[in-house]
XYZ file of C-alpha atoms in Angstrom:
609
model
C 31.172 -28.809 -25.254
C 34.161 -26.517 -25.713
C 35.809 -24.627 -22.983
C 38.956 -22.907 -23.320
C 41.074 -21.444 -20.274
C 44.006 -19.259 -20.349
C 46.858 -19.172 -18.387
C 45.878 -18.332 -15.126
C 48.363 -16.187 -13.896
C 45.766 -13.766 -14.218
C 42.259 -14.657 -16.149
C 40.609 -12.838 -19.056
C 37.796 -10.550 -18.467
C 35.580 -12.043 -21.099
C 34.955 -15.497 -22.135
C 32.356 -17.532 -23.820
C 31.002 -21.038 -22.809
C 29.483 -23.316 -25.279
C 27.153 -26.335 -24.248
C 25.860 -28.558 -26.539
C 25.808 -26.000 -29.445
C 23.945 -23.386 -27.363
C 25.805 -20.355 -26.459
C 25.386 -19.070 -23.055
C 25.747 -15.256 -23.025
C 29.047 -13.856 -22.231
C 30.262 -13.679 -18.688
C 32.058 -10.537 -17.399
C 34.244 -11.230 -14.607
C 36.750 -8.690 -12.892
C 39.996 -7.673 -14.386
C 42.050 -7.709 -11.652
C 44.135 -10.724 -11.837
C 44.821 -13.063 -9.125
C 48.747 -13.286 -8.691
C 51.125 -14.073 -5.902
C 51.401 -11.366 -3.500
C 48.071 -10.755 -3.801
C 46.243 -9.458 -0.713
C 42.762 -9.719 0.902
C 41.287 -8.417 4.131
C 40.364 -11.497 5.425
C 39.757 -15.138 5.097
C 36.075 -14.691 4.208
C 37.194 -12.288 1.319
C 39.318 -14.639 -0.074
C 37.129 -17.608 0.047
C 34.628 -15.526 -1.859
C 36.957 -14.333 -4.629
C 37.805 -17.497 -5.545
C 34.444 -18.925 -5.742
C 33.482 -16.055 -8.046
C 36.835 -17.061 -9.967
C 35.758 -20.605 -10.033
C 31.909 -20.170 -11.002
C 33.047 -17.066 -13.819
C 35.592 -19.468 -15.255
C 33.577 -22.612 -14.792
C 35.716 -25.217 -12.884
C 34.633 -26.670 -9.472
C 36.834 -25.498 -6.822
C 38.026 -28.291 -3.920
C 39.072 -26.812 -0.410
C 42.118 -28.681 0.902
C 42.584 -26.435 3.954
C 40.674 -23.703 5.480
C 41.809 -22.204 9.016
C 42.643 -18.996 10.687
C 46.174 -18.893 9.341
C 45.721 -20.348 5.814
C 43.649 -21.489 2.785
C 44.137 -23.963 0.007
C 42.250 -24.827 -2.777
C 42.735 -26.814 -5.883
C 40.844 -27.921 -8.949
C 38.600 -30.662 -8.100
C 39.304 -32.480 -11.415
C 41.689 -35.003 -11.022
C 45.112 -34.552 -12.485
C 44.345 -30.884 -13.268
C 47.458 -28.832 -11.452
C 45.269 -25.558 -10.818
C 46.237 -24.950 -6.973
C 46.456 -21.586 -4.979
C 47.865 -21.015 -1.577
C 46.893 -18.311 0.679
C 48.371 -17.360 3.942
C 47.863 -14.990 6.949
C 50.243 -12.011 6.872
C 52.205 -11.747 10.457
C 51.108 -9.397 12.940
C 48.000 -7.968 10.472
C 44.860 -9.513 9.655
C 45.349 -9.428 6.198
C 45.821 -12.506 3.806
C 48.126 -12.866 0.955
C 48.579 -15.261 -2.072
C 51.522 -17.257 -1.628
C 52.018 -19.747 -4.279
C 49.963 -20.272 -7.345
C 49.272 -22.709 -10.386
C 47.302 -20.966 -12.723
C 46.739 -23.208 -15.357
C 44.249 -25.623 -16.216
C 44.368 -28.824 -18.014
C 40.897 -30.197 -17.208
C 37.749 -29.758 -19.273
C 35.920 -27.509 -16.656
C 32.304 -27.977 -15.860
C 30.675 -29.467 -18.644
C 26.817 -28.367 -17.305
C 25.067 -24.994 -16.020
C 25.048 -26.612 -12.675
C 28.123 -25.385 -10.427
C 28.886 -26.716 -6.900
C 30.204 -23.314 -6.111
C 27.097 -21.689 -6.607
C 25.629 -21.932 -2.958
C 22.800 -20.233 -1.243
C 25.547 -17.489 -0.113
C 26.639 -16.756 -3.242
C 23.330 -16.145 -4.470
C 22.327 -13.818 -1.909
C 25.612 -11.990 -2.443
C 24.772 -11.932 -6.452
C 21.444 -10.330 -5.956
C 21.890 -8.185 -3.113
C 22.233 -4.700 -5.143
C 18.992 -5.627 -7.096
C 17.182 -6.564 -3.754
C 18.071 -3.288 -2.288
C 16.411 -1.583 -5.211
C 13.477 -3.897 -5.444
C 12.357 -5.929 -2.526
C 9.964 -7.794 -4.614
C 12.747 -9.016 -6.940
C 11.149 -12.851 -7.551
C 12.976 -15.775 -6.946
C 12.408 -17.296 -10.626
C 13.483 -13.816 -11.921
C 16.697 -14.524 -9.887
C 17.462 -17.610 -11.489
C 16.740 -16.490 -15.078
C 19.182 -13.654 -13.998
C 21.665 -15.760 -12.638
C 21.554 -18.136 -15.627
C 21.953 -15.088 -17.918
C 24.703 -13.367 -16.264
C 26.898 -15.657 -14.705
C 25.818 -19.181 -17.174
C 24.766 -21.102 -14.063
C 21.713 -22.911 -13.008
C 20.152 -22.752 -9.574
C 17.377 -24.220 -8.494
C 14.013 -22.461 -7.442
C 14.658 -22.961 -3.502
C 18.205 -21.930 -3.821
C 16.961 -18.588 -5.259
C 14.221 -18.310 -2.615
C 16.859 -18.885 0.100
C 19.347 -16.680 -1.457
C 17.012 -14.050 -1.568
C 16.131 -14.504 1.938
C 19.466 -14.230 3.250
C 19.917 -10.955 1.112
C 16.952 -9.549 2.492
C 17.889 -10.149 6.165
C 21.633 -9.181 5.578
C 19.852 -5.893 4.087
C 17.025 -5.243 6.457
C 17.608 -7.291 9.313
C 15.344 -10.627 10.260
C 11.519 -10.594 11.098
C 12.507 -11.310 14.701
C 14.892 -8.393 14.829
C 12.055 -6.138 13.634
C 9.786 -7.097 16.581
C 12.599 -6.482 18.615
C 13.715 -2.993 17.819
C 9.801 -1.703 17.863
C 9.780 -0.181 21.456
C 13.076 1.530 20.410
C 11.271 2.475 16.993
C 8.382 4.161 18.968
C 10.499 6.036 21.349
C 12.274 7.589 17.915
C 9.106 8.551 16.108
C 7.719 10.318 19.636
C 11.250 11.790 20.187
C 11.916 13.090 16.555
C 8.088 14.089 15.673
C 6.491 15.631 19.005
C 2.757 15.119 19.359
C 2.927 12.010 17.556
C 1.123 8.977 18.627
C 3.471 5.719 18.782
C 3.016 2.659 20.822
C 3.189 -1.450 20.868
C 1.486 -3.797 23.240
C 2.788 -7.452 23.811
C 1.037 -10.073 25.281
C 1.653 -13.111 27.149
C 4.664 -14.167 29.910
C 6.526 -14.610 26.359
C 5.932 -10.718 25.423
C 4.501 -11.919 22.101
C 3.728 -9.134 19.726
C -0.077 -8.113 19.812
C -0.351 -4.398 18.182
C 1.366 -1.639 17.111
C -0.111 1.936 16.648
C 1.064 5.050 15.002
C 0.140 8.451 14.079
C 2.423 11.409 12.994
C 1.629 14.540 14.552
C 1.754 16.224 10.654
C -1.408 13.856 10.212
C -3.133 15.077 13.158
C -2.657 18.589 12.936
C -3.791 18.277 9.017
C -6.677 16.505 9.662
C -8.243 18.214 12.558
C -7.546 21.829 11.367
C -7.988 21.497 7.281
C -9.712 17.818 6.308
C -13.309 17.344 6.088
C -14.762 15.224 9.099
C -14.786 12.098 6.707
C -12.669 9.205 7.936
C -12.494 5.723 5.887
C -11.549 2.328 7.635
C -10.064 -0.663 6.290
C -7.725 -3.444 6.754
C -5.239 -5.596 4.522
C -3.802 -8.864 5.198
C -0.279 -9.377 5.544
C 1.554 -12.352 3.875
C 4.934 -12.039 5.550
C 6.625 -14.835 7.894
C 4.176 -13.954 10.629
C 1.455 -13.032 9.110
C -0.808 -10.104 10.596
C -3.095 -7.478 9.890
C -2.526 -3.905 8.577
C -5.535 -1.332 9.892
C -5.503 2.356 8.438
C -7.704 5.163 9.027
C -7.546 7.897 6.402
C -8.935 11.315 5.716
C -9.595 12.779 2.343
C -7.715 16.133 1.576
C -9.444 19.429 -0.207
C -8.199 17.749 -3.914
C -9.904 14.186 -2.848
C -6.704 12.782 -2.356
C -6.409 9.917 0.544
C -4.786 11.353 3.598
C -3.495 8.372 6.074
C -4.322 9.469 9.647
C -3.497 6.431 11.730
C -1.773 3.103 11.029
C -1.886 0.246 13.064
C -0.617 -3.481 12.537
C -1.882 -6.198 15.000
C -1.495 -9.995 15.325
C -4.785 -10.806 13.892
C -8.085 -9.370 12.569
C -10.346 -9.720 15.565
C -13.202 -7.872 17.284
C -11.148 -7.389 19.860
C -8.253 -5.509 17.905
C -10.840 -3.270 16.305
C -12.128 -2.196 19.522
C -8.502 -1.211 20.410
C -7.668 0.698 17.042
C -10.993 2.698 17.309
C -10.103 3.234 21.311
C -6.864 4.568 20.215
C -8.136 6.719 17.242
C -10.643 8.425 19.836
C -8.080 8.872 22.142
C -5.606 10.516 19.450
C -8.513 12.966 18.522
C -9.974 13.719 21.654
C -6.394 15.123 23.549
C -5.779 17.027 20.054
C -9.186 19.154 19.714
C -11.669 20.590 22.148
C -14.751 20.416 19.790
C -14.336 17.372 17.808
C -17.182 17.660 14.642
C -19.416 14.800 14.310
C -17.634 12.300 11.832
C -18.810 10.224 9.030
C -17.101 7.349 9.182
C -16.612 4.606 5.793
C -16.201 1.071 5.995
C -17.588 -2.539 5.104
C -19.183 -2.693 8.779
C -17.360 -5.484 9.526
C -19.166 -7.006 12.935
C -16.659 -5.567 15.208
C -15.734 -2.785 13.436
C -19.642 -1.664 13.996
C -19.368 -2.201 17.593
C -16.242 -0.222 17.873
C -17.383 2.972 16.273
C -20.545 2.614 18.263
C -18.736 2.583 21.594
C -15.944 5.031 20.628
C -17.691 7.547 18.033
C -21.510 6.833 19.077
C -22.554 10.184 17.583
C -20.803 9.123 13.822
C -22.802 8.311 11.069
C -21.002 4.857 10.044
C -22.023 4.131 6.512
C -21.175 0.986 4.109
C -18.594 1.288 1.315
C -20.470 1.138 -2.064
C -18.050 -1.058 -3.892
C -18.967 -3.536 -1.012
C -22.902 -3.174 -1.388
C -22.925 -2.987 -4.937
C -21.048 -6.272 -5.284
C -23.314 -8.008 -3.139
C -26.133 -6.534 -5.052
C -24.720 -7.705 -8.447
C -23.730 -11.017 -7.141
C -27.356 -11.821 -5.507
C -29.306 -10.820 -8.699
C -27.212 -10.970 -11.352
C -29.212 -8.564 -13.399
C -27.541 -5.611 -15.860
C -30.370 -3.699 -15.619
C -31.243 -3.989 -12.233
C -27.762 -3.170 -11.368
C -28.023 -0.213 -13.131
C -31.293 1.195 -11.757
C -29.871 0.300 -8.201
C -26.685 2.800 -8.937
C -29.210 5.419 -10.033
C -31.012 4.896 -6.399
C -27.604 5.234 -4.980
C -27.256 8.409 -6.270
C -30.897 9.578 -5.787
C -30.784 13.085 -4.038
C -34.249 12.983 -2.487
C -36.113 10.429 -0.954
C -39.084 10.914 -3.732
C -36.413 9.869 -6.425
C -35.159 7.181 -4.523
C -38.563 5.579 -4.222
C -39.462 5.917 -7.625
C -35.741 3.710 -8.477
C -37.148 1.301 -5.503
C -40.715 0.521 -7.465
C -38.629 -0.067 -10.580
C -36.428 -2.227 -9.010
C -39.235 -4.211 -7.323
C -40.958 -4.599 -10.790
C -38.083 -6.785 -12.360
C -37.732 -8.845 -9.162
C -39.738 -8.676 -5.785
C -36.501 -10.404 -4.103
C -35.118 -6.996 -3.558
C -36.841 -6.336 -0.527
C -35.517 -8.940 1.160
C -32.100 -7.946 0.078
C -32.749 -4.347 1.365
C -33.255 -5.775 4.936
C -30.131 -6.993 4.811
C -28.494 -3.914 3.752
C -30.673 -1.149 5.002
C -30.723 1.874 2.509
C -29.570 4.492 5.554
C -26.698 2.833 5.407
C -25.665 3.695 1.688
C -28.504 5.485 -0.064
C -27.659 9.277 -0.508
C -31.308 10.074 0.193
C -31.649 8.651 3.677
C -27.763 8.606 5.150
C -27.687 11.306 7.939
C -23.771 12.015 7.125
C -22.273 14.146 4.701
C -19.906 11.812 2.196
C -18.727 14.456 0.298
C -19.249 12.265 -2.955
C -17.102 9.622 -1.559
C -18.933 6.257 -1.890
C -16.348 3.541 -2.059
C -13.031 2.964 -0.156
C -9.884 4.757 -1.832
C -7.706 3.099 1.462
C -8.507 -0.151 0.333
C -6.309 -0.068 -2.623
C -3.846 2.002 -0.596
C -3.749 -0.880 1.916
C -3.796 -3.525 -0.751
C -0.448 -1.740 -2.662
C 1.329 -1.161 0.823
C 0.802 -4.765 1.677
C 2.248 -6.053 -1.665
C 5.283 -3.693 -1.376
C 6.229 -4.614 2.194
C 4.741 -8.083 3.289
C 8.712 -9.396 2.735
C 9.732 -6.717 5.034
C 10.541 -6.765 8.733
C 7.805 -4.792 10.657
C 10.092 -1.484 11.585
C 11.130 -1.848 7.814
C 7.440 -1.858 6.449
C 6.592 1.118 8.939
C 9.609 2.924 7.584
C 8.800 2.360 4.042
C 4.815 3.882 4.612
C 6.628 6.517 6.679
C 8.904 7.572 3.954
C 5.770 7.539 1.237
C 4.060 9.727 3.256
C 6.991 12.188 3.588
C 6.887 12.210 -0.623
C 3.419 12.870 -0.511
C 3.831 15.623 2.065
C 6.802 17.095 0.234
C 5.022 16.929 -3.424
C 1.587 18.139 -2.322
C 3.323 20.930 -0.505
C 4.842 22.068 -3.566
C 1.669 21.416 -5.573
C -0.214 23.669 -3.305
C 1.943 26.673 -3.139
C 1.592 26.549 -7.310
C -2.285 26.998 -7.006
C -3.403 30.775 -7.531
C -7.241 29.743 -7.427
C -9.508 30.345 -4.456
C -10.241 26.582 -4.541
C -8.640 23.005 -5.191
C -8.626 22.074 -9.299
C -11.238 19.391 -8.606
C -13.522 21.726 -6.935
C -12.929 24.451 -9.234
C -13.818 22.060 -12.278
C -17.194 21.193 -10.291
C -17.867 24.994 -9.863
C -17.294 26.019 -13.153
C -19.551 23.046 -14.508
C -22.496 24.398 -11.889
C -22.068 27.801 -13.243
C -22.128 26.951 -17.141
C -25.644 24.626 -15.919
C -26.828 27.819 -14.142
C -27.497 29.957 -17.032
C -30.630 27.985 -18.309
C -32.609 28.175 -14.998
C -35.004 31.272 -14.493
C -34.596 32.938 -11.030
C -37.333 34.747 -8.991
C -35.943 36.261 -5.413
C -38.043 35.948 -2.849
C -36.259 37.720 -0.192
C -32.937 39.063 0.371
C -31.506 35.199 1.461
C -34.261 32.803 -0.646
C -34.607 32.518 -4.619
C -36.967 30.393 -6.719
C -34.994 28.454 -9.569
C -37.305 27.532 -12.216
C -36.710 25.176 -15.198
C -38.901 22.804 -17.486
C -38.396 20.005 -14.932
C -39.178 21.426 -11.754
C -38.501 24.462 -9.155
C -36.277 24.675 -6.637
C -35.743 26.887 -3.489
C -32.296 28.183 -2.168
C -31.747 29.831 0.708
C -28.077 31.312 0.423
C -28.028 32.014 4.335
C -28.145 28.455 5.245
C -26.442 27.370 2.201
C -28.969 24.768 1.579
C -31.015 23.702 -1.851
C -34.190 21.599 -1.852
C -32.286 19.273 -4.297
C -29.831 18.496 -1.592
C -26.901 18.732 -3.509
C -25.327 21.771 -2.062
C -25.632 20.025 1.618
C -24.101 17.038 0.658
C -21.539 17.698 -1.838
C -20.442 21.008 0.074
C -19.890 22.827 -3.242
C -22.867 24.911 -4.490
C -25.114 23.154 -7.394
C -26.519 24.793 -10.356
C -29.356 26.247 -8.572
C -27.247 27.708 -5.973
C -24.891 29.151 -8.645
C -27.669 30.831 -10.307
C -29.204 32.115 -7.552
C -25.766 33.603 -6.307
C -24.993 34.873 -9.683
C -27.979 37.070 -9.899
C -27.566 38.865 -6.626
C -24.020 39.368 -7.612
C -22.100 37.116 -5.223
C -19.107 34.860 -6.252
C -20.250 31.041 -6.205
C -16.352 29.855 -5.230
C -16.636 31.803 -1.981
C -19.518 29.909 -0.765
C -17.925 26.338 -1.208
C -17.251 24.554 2.197
C -13.905 25.750 3.734
C -12.532 22.539 3.679
C -12.035 22.847 -0.630
C -10.406 25.864 -0.467
C -6.534 25.870 -1.552
C -5.598 27.357 2.066
C -7.068 24.206 3.785
C -4.994 22.207 1.164
C -1.912 24.160 2.393
C -2.682 23.674 5.905
C -3.247 20.237 5.730
C 0.259 19.624 4.340
C 1.914 22.580 6.407
C 3.406 20.111 8.948
C 6.642 18.298 8.325
C 7.191 14.273 8.855
C 10.710 14.367 9.990
C 13.358 11.764 9.485
C 14.071 9.037 11.942
C 17.753 8.053 12.686
C 19.636 4.948 11.556
C 18.614 1.964 13.855
C 21.842 1.891 14.732
C 21.698 4.744 16.919
C 18.836 3.370 18.567
C 18.341 1.574 22.135
C 17.361 -1.806 21.778
C 15.041 -1.722 24.271
C 13.301 1.136 25.136
C 10.069 2.689 27.014
C 6.796 2.437 25.601
C 6.110 -1.358 25.290
C 2.738 -2.319 27.327
C 2.496 -5.746 28.794
C -0.377 -7.788 28.916
C -1.920 -5.826 32.021
C -1.274 -2.502 30.358
C 2.358 -1.340 32.281
C 4.705 0.353 30.685
C 8.072 -1.859 30.594
C 11.162 -1.951 28.914
C 10.697 -5.592 27.447
C 11.993 -7.506 24.373
C 9.170 -8.142 22.258
C 8.992 -11.525 20.385
C 7.007 -12.489 17.421
C 3.556 -13.543 17.189
C 2.867 -16.896 17.484
C 0.652 -17.049 14.238
C 3.190 -18.056 11.458
C 2.589 -18.165 7.607
C 1.678 -22.001 6.482
C 3.740 -23.584 4.086
C 3.107 -23.288 0.023
C 2.528 -20.223 -2.003
C 0.502 -17.274 -0.549
C -2.846 -16.662 -2.196
C -2.936 -13.401 -3.780
C -6.110 -11.181 -3.846
C -6.244 -9.279 -6.785
C -8.061 -5.972 -6.814
C -8.729 -4.895 -10.274
C -9.406 -0.582 -10.642
C -12.715 -1.141 -12.312
C -13.971 -2.554 -9.118
C -13.678 0.556 -7.772
C -15.570 2.442 -10.144
C -18.981 2.652 -10.960
C -20.032 -0.162 -13.514
C -20.508 1.114 -17.252
C -23.986 2.109 -18.286
C -25.791 -0.295 -20.628
C -27.970 1.269 -23.041
C -31.727 0.019 -23.239
C -33.846 0.816 -25.892
C -37.226 2.864 -25.706
C -39.260 0.933 -28.321
C -38.360 -3.149 -27.580
C -36.868 -2.320 -23.860
C -34.235 -4.843 -24.747
C -30.596 -4.069 -23.362
C -27.676 -3.350 -25.761
C -28.683 -0.890 -28.598
C -30.282 2.297 -28.605
C -34.167 3.433 -30.109
C -32.153 4.896 -33.016
C -30.619 1.427 -33.964
C -33.735 -0.747 -33.047
C -34.459 -3.253 -35.700
C -37.826 -4.564 -34.340
C -40.815 -3.893 -36.185
C -43.365 -1.284 -34.849
């Protein structure tokens, strides 16, 4: 090993360390020299500076004296003369270097492990990086420290250093729960009309539930969004676990629109019942004539009961991703799965029944499966709600991303991260909506233009002022432009004129765009994002305790909320990977029309006739 130290009245800005013929990357240290008379604002700054110097120059530091008035340190190697004496200046809090022997005669640290590389030093070293990227992983930390400083730290040091840095930047998890009443009070104060409440339970006032819905979201949903709500949850992996619940709508351009967010100590029937109760109160207070909702979820047992209790007139349907995965895993037959999807999208009962017959020819077991998953909960032909073409839950992927991004943040910082994301979405979508000049939003405009293009191949026979016969080579459909219905049912189910309706409207000089549901217009889109989510002041301006916390008996009291008793078990948490393809319909498998085998078409069939 070769290690050269400069004269240490100061120290060099760059140096290279060579260990066992392996070069460690050049370390850059501060250009400001350590000199006699140099001042530090306090003794802690002095300690940190000397520790940084020791690590940068690869020698061990031994503290001889450290108290309120002086700090004396020397090189830990026996016989090395390097020594520094820092003392407090009289009448002021600053410390100054009184004496300094700045030359090293020792060979320094001969390996990558350094005693001064403590957890506190690791925390300070990575603080700036963690501020920008809370997902900074311990293994990345230890690799970066080795590359930048030529020092090896353990995985546990890196993990604890990150934990300490996160606490310094965002506060502790315990502080987050304590600040919840004040945080809810700030939401209600800065965003009047918003709902924000926290519930504690037991004699120890342990956290149980948090519910937040911003006025901007409430206004956008009631006045402009289609009456469709997606419900789902994501399990949090932070120190105290918990579950994130969300109710989300869909805007005019088919983007997800978060309506209400909750954090509960655990997913349970009781907590789902509470969440749906809060959602019902929120909507009931803000509208006199609530439309009949279509609710989509995975229909967990507790959630089904909660929806039936608080939204008895709503149509509660299955998420097709959940149903299709169950069907696929049950039968493990690609041909059967493709017929199943054709049955899902069948618009009429007759079409659906023909697909069921095809499925039963392959496997009679589908009958028992349909008893477990009744078609009226998922099939378009039977479902009595209006899905507007939404079959899977977009909120699932959203919640998963939130949980992944925020699980290491205290609860208040987690909710602030979500609020800031929503602010960004509102701003971006406001700007985008103002740039559109069409009647309908782009996604609806595209579907209308496709319907108009297909309409030209139909023959139109007018029965009276509002009814038309649309004749094609396949079948005849009846269109009523007054009631906005077509016998194919696509217009009623998707909210946009189908090709048959477009043919009828064009034949009598109407603009098909004007017969789309109002929720698809650019005007509705602009109204959805017309309100703003206002900023929340820094937590230093909050009261530690505030009104808005409900005790176990339901009374509103000023309390200090403690963390829930559910803590994360030891070991690395398991990650649930949600792949993008899971949210899409499986690819169609080609079936030969001659031999009926899968994987090739009739043109490429090699079987003898």
